[in-house]
Structures are given as C-alpha cells and as structure tokens.
Amino acid sequence: MEINLNLASLQDLDLILPFVSAYHAFERLESTASERASTIRKLLLNSDFGGIWLIYCNNELAGYIALCRGYSIEFQGFEAFIDEFFLSAEFRGKGIGTQVLEAIKKEASKLNVKVLHLEVARDNKTAQKLYVKAGFQTREKYILMSKEL
C-alpha cells in the first residue's frame, strides 16, 4: 500500500477533527469537541509548535499524526513528541504504521528535530511492537512525569 503524508492546514480542520475524536475515545481521553477544535486550530496556525499530517493510503484518508516541537539541552536542539498517531481500524495491521513512522522521521528532520519522543499505553502491546520496530527505545534510566497546570 502506498502512503502519503500531507501537512495539514487550517482548511483541513474538518478532516482532522473526527480522527482526533476517535483517537481520544480509543485512548479514553476526556475532551470536548470545542476543546479539540481550539487546540488543533492553534497548532495548525503556528508551525513553530509542530504540525499535523494527514495520512493517505492509496489516496484514501486513513488517519493523522501530530508532532509537537520543543527544545532540548540534552539533545542539543529541537525535539518533538509524536503527540498523537491514529489510523482508522481498517488500516491497522497492514504495515501502514511502519511506513508512516518512516515518513514522519523525514518530516521531523525538515523541522530540524534532533530526537523524537512518544508515549504509548502500557497495555498497548501492538503499538509498542510497532514503535520498537521503528527504532524507538524505552529510556530505562528515566520515566516520564507530568503535572497539569
């Protein structure tokens, strides 16, 4: 299957939002439609924050992947989190995720990103296998900790 990543713009908001809603439901993340729209709109309007790419498989819209960029002293430059990555169920388990991760690495390089990070649910063994296959490693010395403000 041939995949293409297209950098989304504000005009793509209505294409992205159903996927974000489905991803949040899948991950049991609480958010309202207006919160999702506002957050996505801010990212689409400021490329310094990162970007969202629409994933097309054989010219059919299959999902999205979002990168959010920061800066790291440790990694000596920009870092990015794969903040969200979602493929519709009918596109999973066909090698598309592997292709998307290879493509997003190239897109991240264009943004001068030195390192990619991601979070994956502890019980999502399928996604963990995909990420390991794509070269991501757990950092045994560190754990990700968060505090909402």
PDB file of N, CA and C in Angstrom, residues 42-100:
ATOM      1  N   LYS A  42      -4.934  25.970  17.057  1.00  0.00           N
ATOM      2  CA  LYS A  42      -3.712  26.658  17.494  1.00  0.00           C
ATOM      3  C   LYS A  42      -2.466  26.014  16.896  1.00  0.00           C
ATOM      4  N   LEU A  43      -2.439  24.693  16.841  1.00  0.00           N
ATOM      5  CA  LEU A  43      -1.284  24.002  16.266  1.00  0.00           C
ATOM      6  C   LEU A  43      -1.193  24.261  14.761  1.00  0.00           C
ATOM      7  N   LEU A  44      -2.323  24.211  14.089  1.00  0.00           N
ATOM      8  CA  LEU A  44      -2.320  24.434  12.646  1.00  0.00           C
ATOM      9  C   LEU A  44      -1.908  25.855  12.275  1.00  0.00           C
ATOM     10  N   LEU A  45      -2.159  26.803  13.163  1.00  0.00           N
ATOM     11  CA  LEU A  45      -1.841  28.203  12.876  1.00  0.00           C
ATOM     12  C   LEU A  45      -0.420  28.602  13.260  1.00  0.00           C
ATOM     13  N   ASN A  46       0.319  27.719  13.953  1.00  0.00           N
ATOM     14  CA  ASN A  46       1.669  28.072  14.379  1.00  0.00           C
ATOM     15  C   ASN A  46       2.625  26.914  14.121  1.00  0.00           C
ATOM     16  N   SER A  47       3.305  26.965  13.000  1.00  0.00           N
ATOM     17  CA  SER A  47       4.202  25.869  12.622  1.00  0.00           C
ATOM     18  C   SER A  47       5.407  25.748  13.558  1.00  0.00           C
ATOM     19  N   ASP A  48       5.704  26.782  14.352  1.00  0.00           N
ATOM     20  CA  ASP A  48       6.786  26.654  15.331  1.00  0.00           C
ATOM     21  C   ASP A  48       6.457  25.601  16.383  1.00  0.00           C
ATOM     22  N   PHE A  49       5.175  25.352  16.595  1.00  0.00           N
ATOM     23  CA  PHE A  49       4.750  24.348  17.578  1.00  0.00           C
ATOM     24  C   PHE A  49       4.896  22.919  17.047  1.00  0.00           C
ATOM     25  N   GLY A  50       4.939  22.761  15.738  1.00  0.00           N
ATOM     26  CA  GLY A  50       4.980  21.439  15.123  1.00  0.00           C
ATOM     27  C   GLY A  50       4.007  21.397  13.967  1.00  0.00           C
ATOM     28  N   GLY A  51       3.273  20.300  13.871  1.00  0.00           N
ATOM     29  CA  GLY A  51       2.321  20.179  12.775  1.00  0.00           C
ATOM     30  C   GLY A  51       1.510  18.906  12.869  1.00  0.00           C
ATOM     31  N   ILE A  52       0.525  18.841  12.002  1.00  0.00           N
ATOM     32  CA  ILE A  52      -0.312  17.653  11.867  1.00  0.00           C
ATOM     33  C   ILE A  52      -0.257  17.238  10.406  1.00  0.00           C
ATOM     34  N   TRP A  53      -0.042  15.962  10.187  1.00  0.00           N
ATOM     35  CA  TRP A  53      -0.012  15.417   8.841  1.00  0.00           C
ATOM     36  C   TRP A  53      -1.195  14.479   8.672  1.00  0.00           C
ATOM     37  N   LEU A  54      -1.929  14.665   7.591  1.00  0.00           N
ATOM     38  CA  LEU A  54      -2.984  13.729   7.226  1.00  0.00           C
ATOM     39  C   LEU A  54      -2.326  12.545   6.529  1.00  0.00           C
ATOM     40  N   ILE A  55      -2.770  11.360   6.877  1.00  0.00           N
ATOM     41  CA  ILE A  55      -2.211  10.129   6.327  1.00  0.00           C
ATOM     42  C   ILE A  55      -3.168   9.615   5.257  1.00  0.00           C
ATOM     43  N   TYR A  56      -2.642   9.477   4.052  1.00  0.00           N
ATOM     44  CA  TYR A  56      -3.422   8.913   2.949  1.00  0.00           C
ATOM     45  C   TYR A  56      -2.824   7.575   2.574  1.00  0.00           C
ATOM     46  N   CYS A  57      -3.677   6.611   2.387  1.00  0.00           N
ATOM     47  CA  CYS A  57      -3.262   5.272   1.966  1.00  0.00           C
ATOM     48  C   CYS A  57      -3.987   4.964   0.662  1.00  0.00           C
ATOM     49  N   ASN A  58      -3.219   4.793  -0.405  1.00  0.00           N
ATOM     50  CA  ASN A  58      -3.815   4.609  -1.732  1.00  0.00           C
ATOM     51  C   ASN A  58      -4.852   5.696  -2.006  1.00  0.00           C
ATOM     52  N   ASN A  59      -4.497   6.924  -1.678  1.00  0.00           N
ATOM     53  CA  ASN A  59      -5.320   8.120  -1.885  1.00  0.00           C
ATOM     54  C   ASN A  59      -6.573   8.179  -1.023  1.00  0.00           C
ATOM     55  N   GLU A  60      -6.699   7.305  -0.044  1.00  0.00           N
ATOM     56  CA  GLU A  60      -7.841   7.331   0.874  1.00  0.00           C
ATOM     57  C   GLU A  60      -7.367   7.836   2.234  1.00  0.00           C
ATOM     58  N   LEU A  61      -8.104   8.787   2.805  1.00  0.00           N
ATOM     59  CA  LEU A  61      -7.729   9.343   4.099  1.00  0.00           C
ATOM     60  C   LEU A  61      -7.822   8.259   5.166  1.00  0.00           C
ATOM     61  N   ALA A  62      -6.687   8.005   5.840  1.00  0.00           N
ATOM     62  CA  ALA A  62      -6.593   6.884   6.774  1.00  0.00           C
ATOM     63  C   ALA A  62      -6.395   7.311   8.221  1.00  0.00           C
ATOM     64  N   GLY A  63      -5.943   8.542   8.464  1.00  0.00           N
ATOM     65  CA  GLY A  63      -5.684   8.970   9.832  1.00  0.00           C
ATOM     66  C   GLY A  63      -4.833  10.220   9.861  1.00  0.00           C
ATOM     67  N   TYR A  64      -4.158  10.399  10.988  1.00  0.00           N
ATOM     68  CA  TYR A  64      -3.311  11.578  11.158  1.00  0.00           C
ATOM     69  C   TYR A  64      -2.191  11.257  12.139  1.00  0.00           C
ATOM     70  N   ILE A  65      -1.161  12.099  12.072  1.00  0.00           N
ATOM     71  CA  ILE A  65      -0.070  12.032  13.033  1.00  0.00           C
ATOM     72  C   ILE A  65       0.320  13.474  13.358  1.00  0.00           C
ATOM     73  N   ALA A  66       0.496  13.750  14.647  1.00  0.00           N
ATOM     74  CA  ALA A  66       0.807  15.107  15.099  1.00  0.00           C
ATOM     75  C   ALA A  66       2.160  15.130  15.799  1.00  0.00           C
ATOM     76  N   LEU A  67       2.979  16.089  15.420  1.00  0.00           N
ATOM     77  CA  LEU A  67       4.252  16.347  16.094  1.00  0.00           C
ATOM     78  C   LEU A  67       4.144  17.671  16.826  1.00  0.00           C
ATOM     79  N   CYS A  68       4.609  17.680  18.074  1.00  0.00           N
ATOM     80  CA  CYS A  68       4.687  18.916  18.853  1.00  0.00           C
ATOM     81  C   CYS A  68       6.144  19.127  19.236  1.00  0.00           C
ATOM     82  N   ARG A  69       6.665  20.295  18.880  1.00  0.00           N
ATOM     83  CA  ARG A  69       8.097  20.563  18.975  1.00  0.00           C
ATOM     84  C   ARG A  69       8.452  21.353  20.225  1.00  0.00           C
ATOM     85  N   GLY A  70       9.601  21.024  20.793  1.00  0.00           N
ATOM     86  CA  GLY A  70      10.181  21.730  21.928  1.00  0.00           C
ATOM     87  C   GLY A  70      11.685  21.857  21.712  1.00  0.00           C
ATOM     88  N   TYR A  71      12.395  22.235  22.753  1.00  0.00           N
ATOM     89  CA  TYR A  71      13.838  22.404  22.660  1.00  0.00           C
ATOM     90  C   TYR A  71      14.499  21.646  23.798  1.00  0.00           C
ATOM     91  N   SER A  72      15.605  20.977  23.501  1.00  0.00           N
ATOM     92  CA  SER A  72      16.287  20.146  24.479  1.00  0.00           C
ATOM     93  C   SER A  72      17.759  20.505  24.576  1.00  0.00           C
ATOM     94  N   ILE A  73      18.195  20.772  25.785  1.00  0.00           N
ATOM     95  CA  ILE A  73      19.629  20.960  26.014  1.00  0.00           C
ATOM     96  C   ILE A  73      20.337  19.618  25.856  1.00  0.00           C
ATOM     97  N   GLU A  74      19.745  18.582  26.448  1.00  0.00           N
ATOM     98  CA  GLU A  74      20.352  17.242  26.383  1.00  0.00           C
ATOM     99  C   GLU A  74      20.597  16.797  24.950  1.00  0.00           C
ATOM    100  N   PHE A  75      19.627  17.013  24.068  1.00  0.00           N
ATOM    101  CA  PHE A  75      19.747  16.554  22.688  1.00  0.00           C
ATOM    102  C   PHE A  75      20.250  17.659  21.749  1.00  0.00           C
ATOM    103  N   GLN A  76      20.616  18.787  22.323  1.00  0.00           N
ATOM    104  CA  GLN A  76      21.290  19.880  21.617  1.00  0.00           C
ATOM    105  C   GLN A  76      20.488  20.439  20.446  1.00  0.00           C
ATOM    106  N   GLY A  77      19.211  20.622  20.691  1.00  0.00           N
ATOM    107  CA  GLY A  77      18.395  21.224  19.641  1.00  0.00           C
ATOM    108  C   GLY A  77      16.920  20.889  19.821  1.00  0.00           C
ATOM    109  N   PHE A  78      16.206  21.005  18.724  1.00  0.00           N
ATOM    110  CA  PHE A  78      14.768  20.753  18.782  1.00  0.00           C
ATOM    111  C   PHE A  78      14.478  19.276  19.001  1.00  0.00           C
ATOM    112  N   GLU A  79      13.451  19.047  19.794  1.00  0.00           N
ATOM    113  CA  GLU A  79      12.912  17.705  19.993  1.00  0.00           C
ATOM    114  C   GLU A  79      11.444  17.773  19.617  1.00  0.00           C
ATOM    115  N   ALA A  80      10.851  16.641  19.363  1.00  0.00           N
ATOM    116  CA  ALA A  80       9.420  16.625  19.078  1.00  0.00           C
ATOM    117  C   ALA A  80       8.813  15.364  19.672  1.00  0.00           C
ATOM    118  N   PHE A  81       7.606  15.524  20.134  1.00  0.00           N
ATOM    119  CA  PHE A  81       6.811  14.384  20.573  1.00  0.00           C
ATOM    120  C   PHE A  81       5.864  14.008  19.448  1.00  0.00           C
ATOM    121  N   ILE A  82       5.780  12.724  19.173  1.00  0.00           N
ATOM    122  CA  ILE A  82       4.656  12.251  18.375  1.00  0.00           C
ATOM    123  C   ILE A  82       3.506  12.278  19.362  1.00  0.00           C
ATOM    124  N   ASP A  83       2.773  13.361  19.316  1.00  0.00           N
ATOM    125  CA  ASP A  83       1.763  13.619  20.333  1.00  0.00           C
ATOM    126  C   ASP A  83       0.535  12.728  20.134  1.00  0.00           C
ATOM    127  N   GLU A  84       0.137  12.568  18.887  1.00  0.00           N
ATOM    128  CA  GLU A  84      -0.989  11.698  18.583  1.00  0.00           C
ATOM    129  C   GLU A  84      -0.739  11.040  17.237  1.00  0.00           C
ATOM    130  N   PHE A  85      -1.108   9.767  17.145  1.00  0.00           N
ATOM    131  CA  PHE A  85      -0.959   8.994  15.914  1.00  0.00           C
ATOM    132  C   PHE A  85      -2.154   8.067  15.857  1.00  0.00           C
ATOM    133  N   PHE A  86      -2.978   8.238  14.834  1.00  0.00           N
ATOM    134  CA  PHE A  86      -4.198   7.450  14.744  1.00  0.00           C
ATOM    135  C   PHE A  86      -4.431   7.001  13.312  1.00  0.00           C
ATOM    136  N   LEU A  87      -4.694   5.715  13.173  1.00  0.00           N
ATOM    137  CA  LEU A  87      -5.142   5.129  11.915  1.00  0.00           C
ATOM    138  C   LEU A  87      -6.514   4.515  12.151  1.00  0.00           C
ATOM    139  N   SER A  88      -7.418   4.717  11.213  1.00  0.00           N
ATOM    140  CA  SER A  88      -8.722   4.059  11.295  1.00  0.00           C
ATOM    141  C   SER A  88      -8.512   2.552  11.322  1.00  0.00           C
ATOM    142  N   ALA A  89      -9.418   1.855  11.968  1.00  0.00           N
ATOM    143  CA  ALA A  89      -9.279   0.411  12.204  1.00  0.00           C
ATOM    144  C   ALA A  89      -8.984  -0.374  10.931  1.00  0.00           C
ATOM    145  N   GLU A  90      -9.608  -0.004   9.828  1.00  0.00           N
ATOM    146  CA  GLU A  90      -9.422  -0.778   8.592  1.00  0.00           C
ATOM    147  C   GLU A  90      -8.027  -0.653   7.998  1.00  0.00           C
ATOM    148  N   PHE A  91      -7.222   0.287   8.506  1.00  0.00           N
ATOM    149  CA  PHE A  91      -5.862   0.470   8.002  1.00  0.00           C
ATOM    150  C   PHE A  91      -4.800  -0.103   8.940  1.00  0.00           C
ATOM    151  N   ARG A  92      -5.204  -0.632  10.060  1.00  0.00           N
ATOM    152  CA  ARG A  92      -4.242  -1.161  11.027  1.00  0.00           C
ATOM    153  C   ARG A  92      -3.814  -2.586  10.660  1.00  0.00           C
ATOM    154  N   GLY A  93      -2.592  -2.931  11.088  1.00  0.00           N
ATOM    155  CA  GLY A  93      -2.088  -4.284  10.894  1.00  0.00           C
ATOM    156  C   GLY A  93      -1.688  -4.610   9.475  1.00  0.00           C
ATOM    157  N   LYS A  94      -1.454  -3.589   8.662  1.00  0.00           N
ATOM    158  CA  LYS A  94      -1.100  -3.797   7.251  1.00  0.00           C
ATOM    159  C   LYS A  94       0.255  -3.203   6.890  1.00  0.00           C
ATOM    160  N   GLY A  95       1.024  -2.794   7.899  1.00  0.00           N
ATOM    161  CA  GLY A  95       2.328  -2.197   7.639  1.00  0.00           C
ATOM    162  C   GLY A  95       2.288  -0.703   7.390  1.00  0.00           C
ATOM    163  N   ILE A  96       1.111  -0.113   7.441  1.00  0.00           N
ATOM    164  CA  ILE A  96       0.972   1.319   7.176  1.00  0.00           C
ATOM    165  C   ILE A  96       1.627   2.130   8.290  1.00  0.00           C
ATOM    166  N   GLY A  97       1.445   1.708   9.533  1.00  0.00           N
ATOM    167  CA  GLY A  97       2.043   2.418  10.654  1.00  0.00           C
ATOM    168  C   GLY A  97       3.553   2.518  10.531  1.00  0.00           C
ATOM    169  N   THR A  98       4.184   1.444  10.102  1.00  0.00           N
ATOM    170  CA  THR A  98       5.637   1.436   9.901  1.00  0.00           C
ATOM    171  C   THR A  98       6.030   2.465   8.846  1.00  0.00           C
ATOM    172  N   GLN A  99       5.291   2.503   7.751  1.00  0.00           N
ATOM    173  CA  GLN A  99       5.579   3.470   6.690  1.00  0.00           C
ATOM    174  C   GLN A  99       5.380   4.903   7.177  1.00  0.00           C
ATOM    175  N   VAL A 100       4.333   5.118   7.958  1.00  0.00           N
ATOM    176  CA  VAL A 100       4.059   6.461   8.479  1.00  0.00           C
ATOM    177  C   VAL A 100       5.195   6.923   9.385  1.00  0.00           C
TER     178      VAL A 100
END
